[in-house]
mmCIF file of C-alpha atoms in Angstrom:
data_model
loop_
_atom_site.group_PDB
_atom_site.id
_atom_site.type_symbol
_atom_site.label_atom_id
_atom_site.label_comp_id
_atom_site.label_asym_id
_atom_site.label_seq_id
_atom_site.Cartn_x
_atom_site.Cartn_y
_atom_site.Cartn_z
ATOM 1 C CA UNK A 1 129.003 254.359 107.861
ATOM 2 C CA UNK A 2 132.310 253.783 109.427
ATOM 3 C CA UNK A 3 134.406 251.314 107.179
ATOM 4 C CA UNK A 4 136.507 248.609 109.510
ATOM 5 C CA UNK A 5 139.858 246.980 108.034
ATOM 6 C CA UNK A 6 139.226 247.705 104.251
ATOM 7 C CA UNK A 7 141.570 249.027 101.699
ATOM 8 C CA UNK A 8 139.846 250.657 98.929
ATOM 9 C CA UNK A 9 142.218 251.062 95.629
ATOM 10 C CA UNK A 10 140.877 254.074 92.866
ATOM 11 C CA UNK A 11 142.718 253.778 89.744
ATOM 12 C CA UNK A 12 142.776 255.794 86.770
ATOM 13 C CA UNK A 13 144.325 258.363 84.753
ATOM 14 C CA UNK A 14 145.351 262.108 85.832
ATOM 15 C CA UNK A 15 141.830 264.223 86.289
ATOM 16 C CA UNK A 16 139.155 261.273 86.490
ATOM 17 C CA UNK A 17 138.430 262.196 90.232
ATOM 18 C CA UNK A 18 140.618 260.137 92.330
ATOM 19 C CA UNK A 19 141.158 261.991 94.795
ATOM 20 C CA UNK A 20 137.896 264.339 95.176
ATOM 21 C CA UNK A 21 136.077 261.104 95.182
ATOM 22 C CA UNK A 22 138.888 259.291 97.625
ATOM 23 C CA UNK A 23 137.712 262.611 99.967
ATOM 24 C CA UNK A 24 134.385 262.143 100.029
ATOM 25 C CA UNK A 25 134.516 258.243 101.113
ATOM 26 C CA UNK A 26 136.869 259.170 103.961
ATOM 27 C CA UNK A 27 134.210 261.753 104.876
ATOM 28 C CA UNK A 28 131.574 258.638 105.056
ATOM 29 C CA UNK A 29 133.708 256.096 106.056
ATOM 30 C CA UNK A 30 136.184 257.214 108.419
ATOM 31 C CA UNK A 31 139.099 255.988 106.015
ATOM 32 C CA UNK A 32 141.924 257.448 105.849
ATOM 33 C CA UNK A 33 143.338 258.335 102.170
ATOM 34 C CA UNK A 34 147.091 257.604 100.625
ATOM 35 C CA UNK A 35 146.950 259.527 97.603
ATOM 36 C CA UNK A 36 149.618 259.222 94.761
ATOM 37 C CA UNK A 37 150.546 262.915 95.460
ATOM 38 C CA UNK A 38 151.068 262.136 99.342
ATOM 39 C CA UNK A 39 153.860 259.728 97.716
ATOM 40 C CA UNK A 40 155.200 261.645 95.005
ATOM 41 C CA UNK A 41 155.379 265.309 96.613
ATOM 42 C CA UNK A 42 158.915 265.173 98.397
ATOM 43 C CA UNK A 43 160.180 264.188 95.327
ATOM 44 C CA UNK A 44 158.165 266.121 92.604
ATOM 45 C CA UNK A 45 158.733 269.141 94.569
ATOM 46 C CA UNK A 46 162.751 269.400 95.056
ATOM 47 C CA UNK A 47 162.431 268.433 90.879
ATOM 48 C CA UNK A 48 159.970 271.583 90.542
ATOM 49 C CA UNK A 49 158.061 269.387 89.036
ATOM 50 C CA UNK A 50 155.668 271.334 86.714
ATOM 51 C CA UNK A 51 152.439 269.015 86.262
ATOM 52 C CA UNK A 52 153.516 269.093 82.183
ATOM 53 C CA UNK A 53 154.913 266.279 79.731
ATOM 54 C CA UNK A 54 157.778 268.127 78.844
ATOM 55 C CA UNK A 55 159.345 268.059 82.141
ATOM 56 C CA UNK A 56 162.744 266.631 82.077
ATOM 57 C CA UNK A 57 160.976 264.006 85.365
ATOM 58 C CA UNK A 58 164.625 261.486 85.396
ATOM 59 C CA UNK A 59 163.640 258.350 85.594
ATOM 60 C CA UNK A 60 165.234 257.153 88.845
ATOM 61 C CA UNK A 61 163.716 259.467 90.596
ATOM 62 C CA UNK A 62 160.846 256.766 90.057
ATOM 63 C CA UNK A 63 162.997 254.389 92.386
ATOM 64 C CA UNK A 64 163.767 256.759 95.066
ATOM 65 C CA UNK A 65 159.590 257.249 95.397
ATOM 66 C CA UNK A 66 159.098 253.460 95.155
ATOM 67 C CA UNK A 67 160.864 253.613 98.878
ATOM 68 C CA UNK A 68 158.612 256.213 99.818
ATOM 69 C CA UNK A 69 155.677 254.167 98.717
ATOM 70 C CA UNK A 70 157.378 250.803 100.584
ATOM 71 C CA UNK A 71 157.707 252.817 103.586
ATOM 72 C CA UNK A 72 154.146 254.211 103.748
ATOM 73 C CA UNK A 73 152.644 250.504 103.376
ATOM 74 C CA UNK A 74 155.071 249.230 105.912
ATOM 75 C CA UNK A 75 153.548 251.932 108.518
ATOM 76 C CA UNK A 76 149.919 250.875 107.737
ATOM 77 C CA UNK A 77 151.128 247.503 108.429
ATOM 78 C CA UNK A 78 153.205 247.605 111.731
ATOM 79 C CA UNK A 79 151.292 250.727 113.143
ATOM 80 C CA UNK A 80 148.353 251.425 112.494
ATOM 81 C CA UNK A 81 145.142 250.166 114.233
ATOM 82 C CA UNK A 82 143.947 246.753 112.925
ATOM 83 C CA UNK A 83 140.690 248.552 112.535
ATOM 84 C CA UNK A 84 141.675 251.239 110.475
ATOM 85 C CA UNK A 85 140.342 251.462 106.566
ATOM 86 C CA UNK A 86 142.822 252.757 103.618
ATOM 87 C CA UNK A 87 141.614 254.571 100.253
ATOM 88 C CA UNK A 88 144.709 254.170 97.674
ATOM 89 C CA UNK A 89 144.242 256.734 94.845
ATOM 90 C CA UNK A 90 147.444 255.501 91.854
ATOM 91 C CA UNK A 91 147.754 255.944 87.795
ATOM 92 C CA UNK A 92 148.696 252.420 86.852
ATOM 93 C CA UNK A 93 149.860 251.651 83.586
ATOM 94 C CA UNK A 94 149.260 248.182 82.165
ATOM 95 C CA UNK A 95 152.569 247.644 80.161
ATOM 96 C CA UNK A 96 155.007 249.112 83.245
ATOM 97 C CA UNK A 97 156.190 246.254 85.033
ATOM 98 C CA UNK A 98 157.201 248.367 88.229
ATOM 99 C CA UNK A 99 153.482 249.777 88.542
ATOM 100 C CA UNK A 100 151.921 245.727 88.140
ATOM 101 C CA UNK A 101 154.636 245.679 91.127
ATOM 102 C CA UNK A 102 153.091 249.029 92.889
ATOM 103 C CA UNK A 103 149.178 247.186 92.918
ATOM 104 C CA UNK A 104 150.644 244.145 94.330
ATOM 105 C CA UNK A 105 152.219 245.914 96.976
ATOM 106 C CA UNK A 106 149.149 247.548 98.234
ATOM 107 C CA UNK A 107 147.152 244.345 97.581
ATOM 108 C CA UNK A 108 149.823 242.638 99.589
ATOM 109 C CA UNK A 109 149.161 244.860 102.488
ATOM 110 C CA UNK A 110 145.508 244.473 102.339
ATOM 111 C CA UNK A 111 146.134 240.646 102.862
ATOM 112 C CA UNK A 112 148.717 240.977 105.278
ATOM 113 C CA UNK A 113 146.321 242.793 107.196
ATOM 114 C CA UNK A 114 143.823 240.405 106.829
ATOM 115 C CA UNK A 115 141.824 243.380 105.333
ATOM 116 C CA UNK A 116 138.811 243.865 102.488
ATOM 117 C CA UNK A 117 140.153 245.041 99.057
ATOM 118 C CA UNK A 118 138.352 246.442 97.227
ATOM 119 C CA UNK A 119 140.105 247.588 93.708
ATOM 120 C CA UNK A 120 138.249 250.653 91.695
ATOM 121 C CA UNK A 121 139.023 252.086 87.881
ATOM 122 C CA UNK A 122 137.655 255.105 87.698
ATOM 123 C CA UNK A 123 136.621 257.101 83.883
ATOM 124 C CA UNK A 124 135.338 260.044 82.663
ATOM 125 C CA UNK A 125 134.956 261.313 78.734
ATOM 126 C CA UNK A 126 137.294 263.832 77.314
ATOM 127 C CA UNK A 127 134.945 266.638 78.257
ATOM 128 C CA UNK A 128 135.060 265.921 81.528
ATOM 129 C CA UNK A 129 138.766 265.244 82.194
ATOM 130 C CA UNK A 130 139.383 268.742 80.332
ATOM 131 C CA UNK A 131 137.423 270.379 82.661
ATOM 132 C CA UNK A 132 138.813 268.804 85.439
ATOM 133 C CA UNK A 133 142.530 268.557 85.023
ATOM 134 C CA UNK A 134 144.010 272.369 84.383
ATOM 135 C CA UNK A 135 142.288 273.368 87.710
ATOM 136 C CA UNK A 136 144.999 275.598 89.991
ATOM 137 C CA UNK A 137 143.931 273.010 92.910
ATOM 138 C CA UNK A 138 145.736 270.225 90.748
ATOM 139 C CA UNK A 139 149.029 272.685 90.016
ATOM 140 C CA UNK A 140 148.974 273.724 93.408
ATOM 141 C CA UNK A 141 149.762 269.909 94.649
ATOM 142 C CA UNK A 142 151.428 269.171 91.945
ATOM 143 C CA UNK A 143 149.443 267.174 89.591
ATOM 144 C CA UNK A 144 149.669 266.791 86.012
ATOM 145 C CA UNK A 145 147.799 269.894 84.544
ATOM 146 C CA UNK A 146 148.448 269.380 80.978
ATOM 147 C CA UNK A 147 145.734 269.540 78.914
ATOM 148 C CA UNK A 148 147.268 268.636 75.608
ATOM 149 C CA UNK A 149 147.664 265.021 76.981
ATOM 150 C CA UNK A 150 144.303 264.522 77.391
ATOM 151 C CA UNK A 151 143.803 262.222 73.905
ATOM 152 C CA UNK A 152 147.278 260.498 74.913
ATOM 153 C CA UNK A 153 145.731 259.236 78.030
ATOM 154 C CA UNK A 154 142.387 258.263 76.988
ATOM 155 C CA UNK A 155 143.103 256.753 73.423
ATOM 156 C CA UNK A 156 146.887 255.394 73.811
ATOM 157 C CA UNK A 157 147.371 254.711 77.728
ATOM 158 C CA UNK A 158 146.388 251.099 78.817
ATOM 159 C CA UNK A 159 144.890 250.792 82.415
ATOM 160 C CA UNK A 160 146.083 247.823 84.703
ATOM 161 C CA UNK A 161 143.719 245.384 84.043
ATOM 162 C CA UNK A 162 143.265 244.109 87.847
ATOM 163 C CA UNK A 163 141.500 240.890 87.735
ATOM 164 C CA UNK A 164 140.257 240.825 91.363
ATOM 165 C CA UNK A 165 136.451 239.141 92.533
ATOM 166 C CA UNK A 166 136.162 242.769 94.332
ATOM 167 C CA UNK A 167 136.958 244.646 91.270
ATOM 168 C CA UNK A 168 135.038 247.828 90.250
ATOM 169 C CA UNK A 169 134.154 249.852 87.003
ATOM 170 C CA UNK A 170 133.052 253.380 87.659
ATOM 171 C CA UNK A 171 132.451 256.231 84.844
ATOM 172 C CA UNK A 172 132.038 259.329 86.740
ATOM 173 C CA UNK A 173 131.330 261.469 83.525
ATOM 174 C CA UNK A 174 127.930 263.732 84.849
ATOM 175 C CA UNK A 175 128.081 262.272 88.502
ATOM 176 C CA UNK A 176 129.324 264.327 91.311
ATOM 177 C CA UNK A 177 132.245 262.977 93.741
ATOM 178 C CA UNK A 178 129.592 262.241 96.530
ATOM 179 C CA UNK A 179 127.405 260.603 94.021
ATOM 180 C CA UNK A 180 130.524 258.487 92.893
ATOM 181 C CA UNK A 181 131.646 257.992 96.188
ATOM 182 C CA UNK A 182 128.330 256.544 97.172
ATOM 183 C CA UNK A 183 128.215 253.732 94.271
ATOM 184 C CA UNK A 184 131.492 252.619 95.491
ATOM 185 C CA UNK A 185 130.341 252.239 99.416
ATOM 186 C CA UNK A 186 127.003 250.528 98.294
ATOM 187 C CA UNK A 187 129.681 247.726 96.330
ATOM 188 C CA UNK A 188 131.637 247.584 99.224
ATOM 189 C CA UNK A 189 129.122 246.905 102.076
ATOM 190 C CA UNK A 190 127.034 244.582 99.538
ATOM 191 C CA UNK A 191 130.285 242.191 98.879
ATOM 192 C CA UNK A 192 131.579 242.358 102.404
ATOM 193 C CA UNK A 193 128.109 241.204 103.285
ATOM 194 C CA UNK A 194 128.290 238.350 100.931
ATOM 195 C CA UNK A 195 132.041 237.662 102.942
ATOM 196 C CA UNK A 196 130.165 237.496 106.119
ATOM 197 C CA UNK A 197 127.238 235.225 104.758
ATOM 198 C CA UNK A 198 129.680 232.832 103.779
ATOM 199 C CA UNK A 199 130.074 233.397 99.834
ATOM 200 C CA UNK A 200 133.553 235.238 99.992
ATOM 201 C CA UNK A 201 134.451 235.407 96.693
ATOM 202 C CA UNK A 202 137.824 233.300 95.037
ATOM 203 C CA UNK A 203 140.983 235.625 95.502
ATOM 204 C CA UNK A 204 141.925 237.183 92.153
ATOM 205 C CA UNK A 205 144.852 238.694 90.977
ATOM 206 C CA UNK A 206 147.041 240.957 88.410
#
């Protein structure tokens, strides 16, 4: 089912599936996906950038991949086809002012475009994410990789809590990407049908 003007948004920490699952719903949808990594790469790699928490990352490096991100949103605004559908894939910390500033950005697009958003947070258990986080795939493109984080992330890190009408919870602990992907069409096409009958939803926010 080919998705038209929609920006899907998967958030969650390192390893939940992101991306896999961003994959499969451009393979159904025809959407096109801005992963994190297709921001952070040019960067991460001239750092040598290791996937591990004790890499020296500087922290205005942060700044110089905001621009990246700024650029990549202005493109999908001023160039690309009105028609066209978006899958965002971003780690988004509550308690970090600058990534509050990141989901507005995309959620600013999204309007600007007159478009669907649709924001997802995406889980797994600690099983899981072990399994799925020190894969070569994920040090290949320069993911994080490092295993000891694991209870860090899951016990200590604080989601951004996105208080949207279009907002999605989705543990994919035991469910395959296509399975997962799936779930998260069937809650798109149900509330854009709901837009089109007439009961769109108040606008939410961050």
């Amino acid at each position: 089912m080919k998705l038209r003007n929609t920006i899907i948004y998967l958030i969650g920490v390192p390893g939940v599936g992101k991306y896999t699952v961003a994959q499969c719903l451009a393979r159904i949808t025809g959407a096109k996906v801005v992963d994190n990594q297709l921001i952070n790469t040019p960067v991460f790699s001239v750092l040598g950038y290791t996937g591990l928490d004790a890499f020296p990352f500087p922290e205005e490096a942060w700044y110089h991949i905001g621009k990246i991100h700024r650029a990549v949103l202005s493109v999908i605004r001023d160039c690309c086809a009105p028609s066209d559908s978006f899958i965002f894939t971003n780690v988004l910390d509550s308690t970090v002012p600058g990534d509050r500033a990141w989901y507005r950005r995309v959620e600013g697009t999204a309007e600007e475009r007159k478009a669907k958003f649709f924001p997802v947070h995406i889980t797994c258990n600690a099983s899981t994410l072990r399994r799925r986080k020190g894969t070569q795939d994920r040090k290949k493109r320069l993911k994080d990789v490092d295993l000891a984080s694991i209870p860090r992330w899951l016990e200590d890190f604080e989601v951004l809590n996105f208080k949207h009408p279009h907002a999605l919870s989705l543990d994919t602990t035991g469910t395959t990407p296509q399975a997962a992907a799936e779930k998260i069409l069937k809650h798109v096409v149900e509330l854009s049908s709901n837009r089109v009958a007439g009961r769109r939803p108040e606008p939410g926010g961050v």
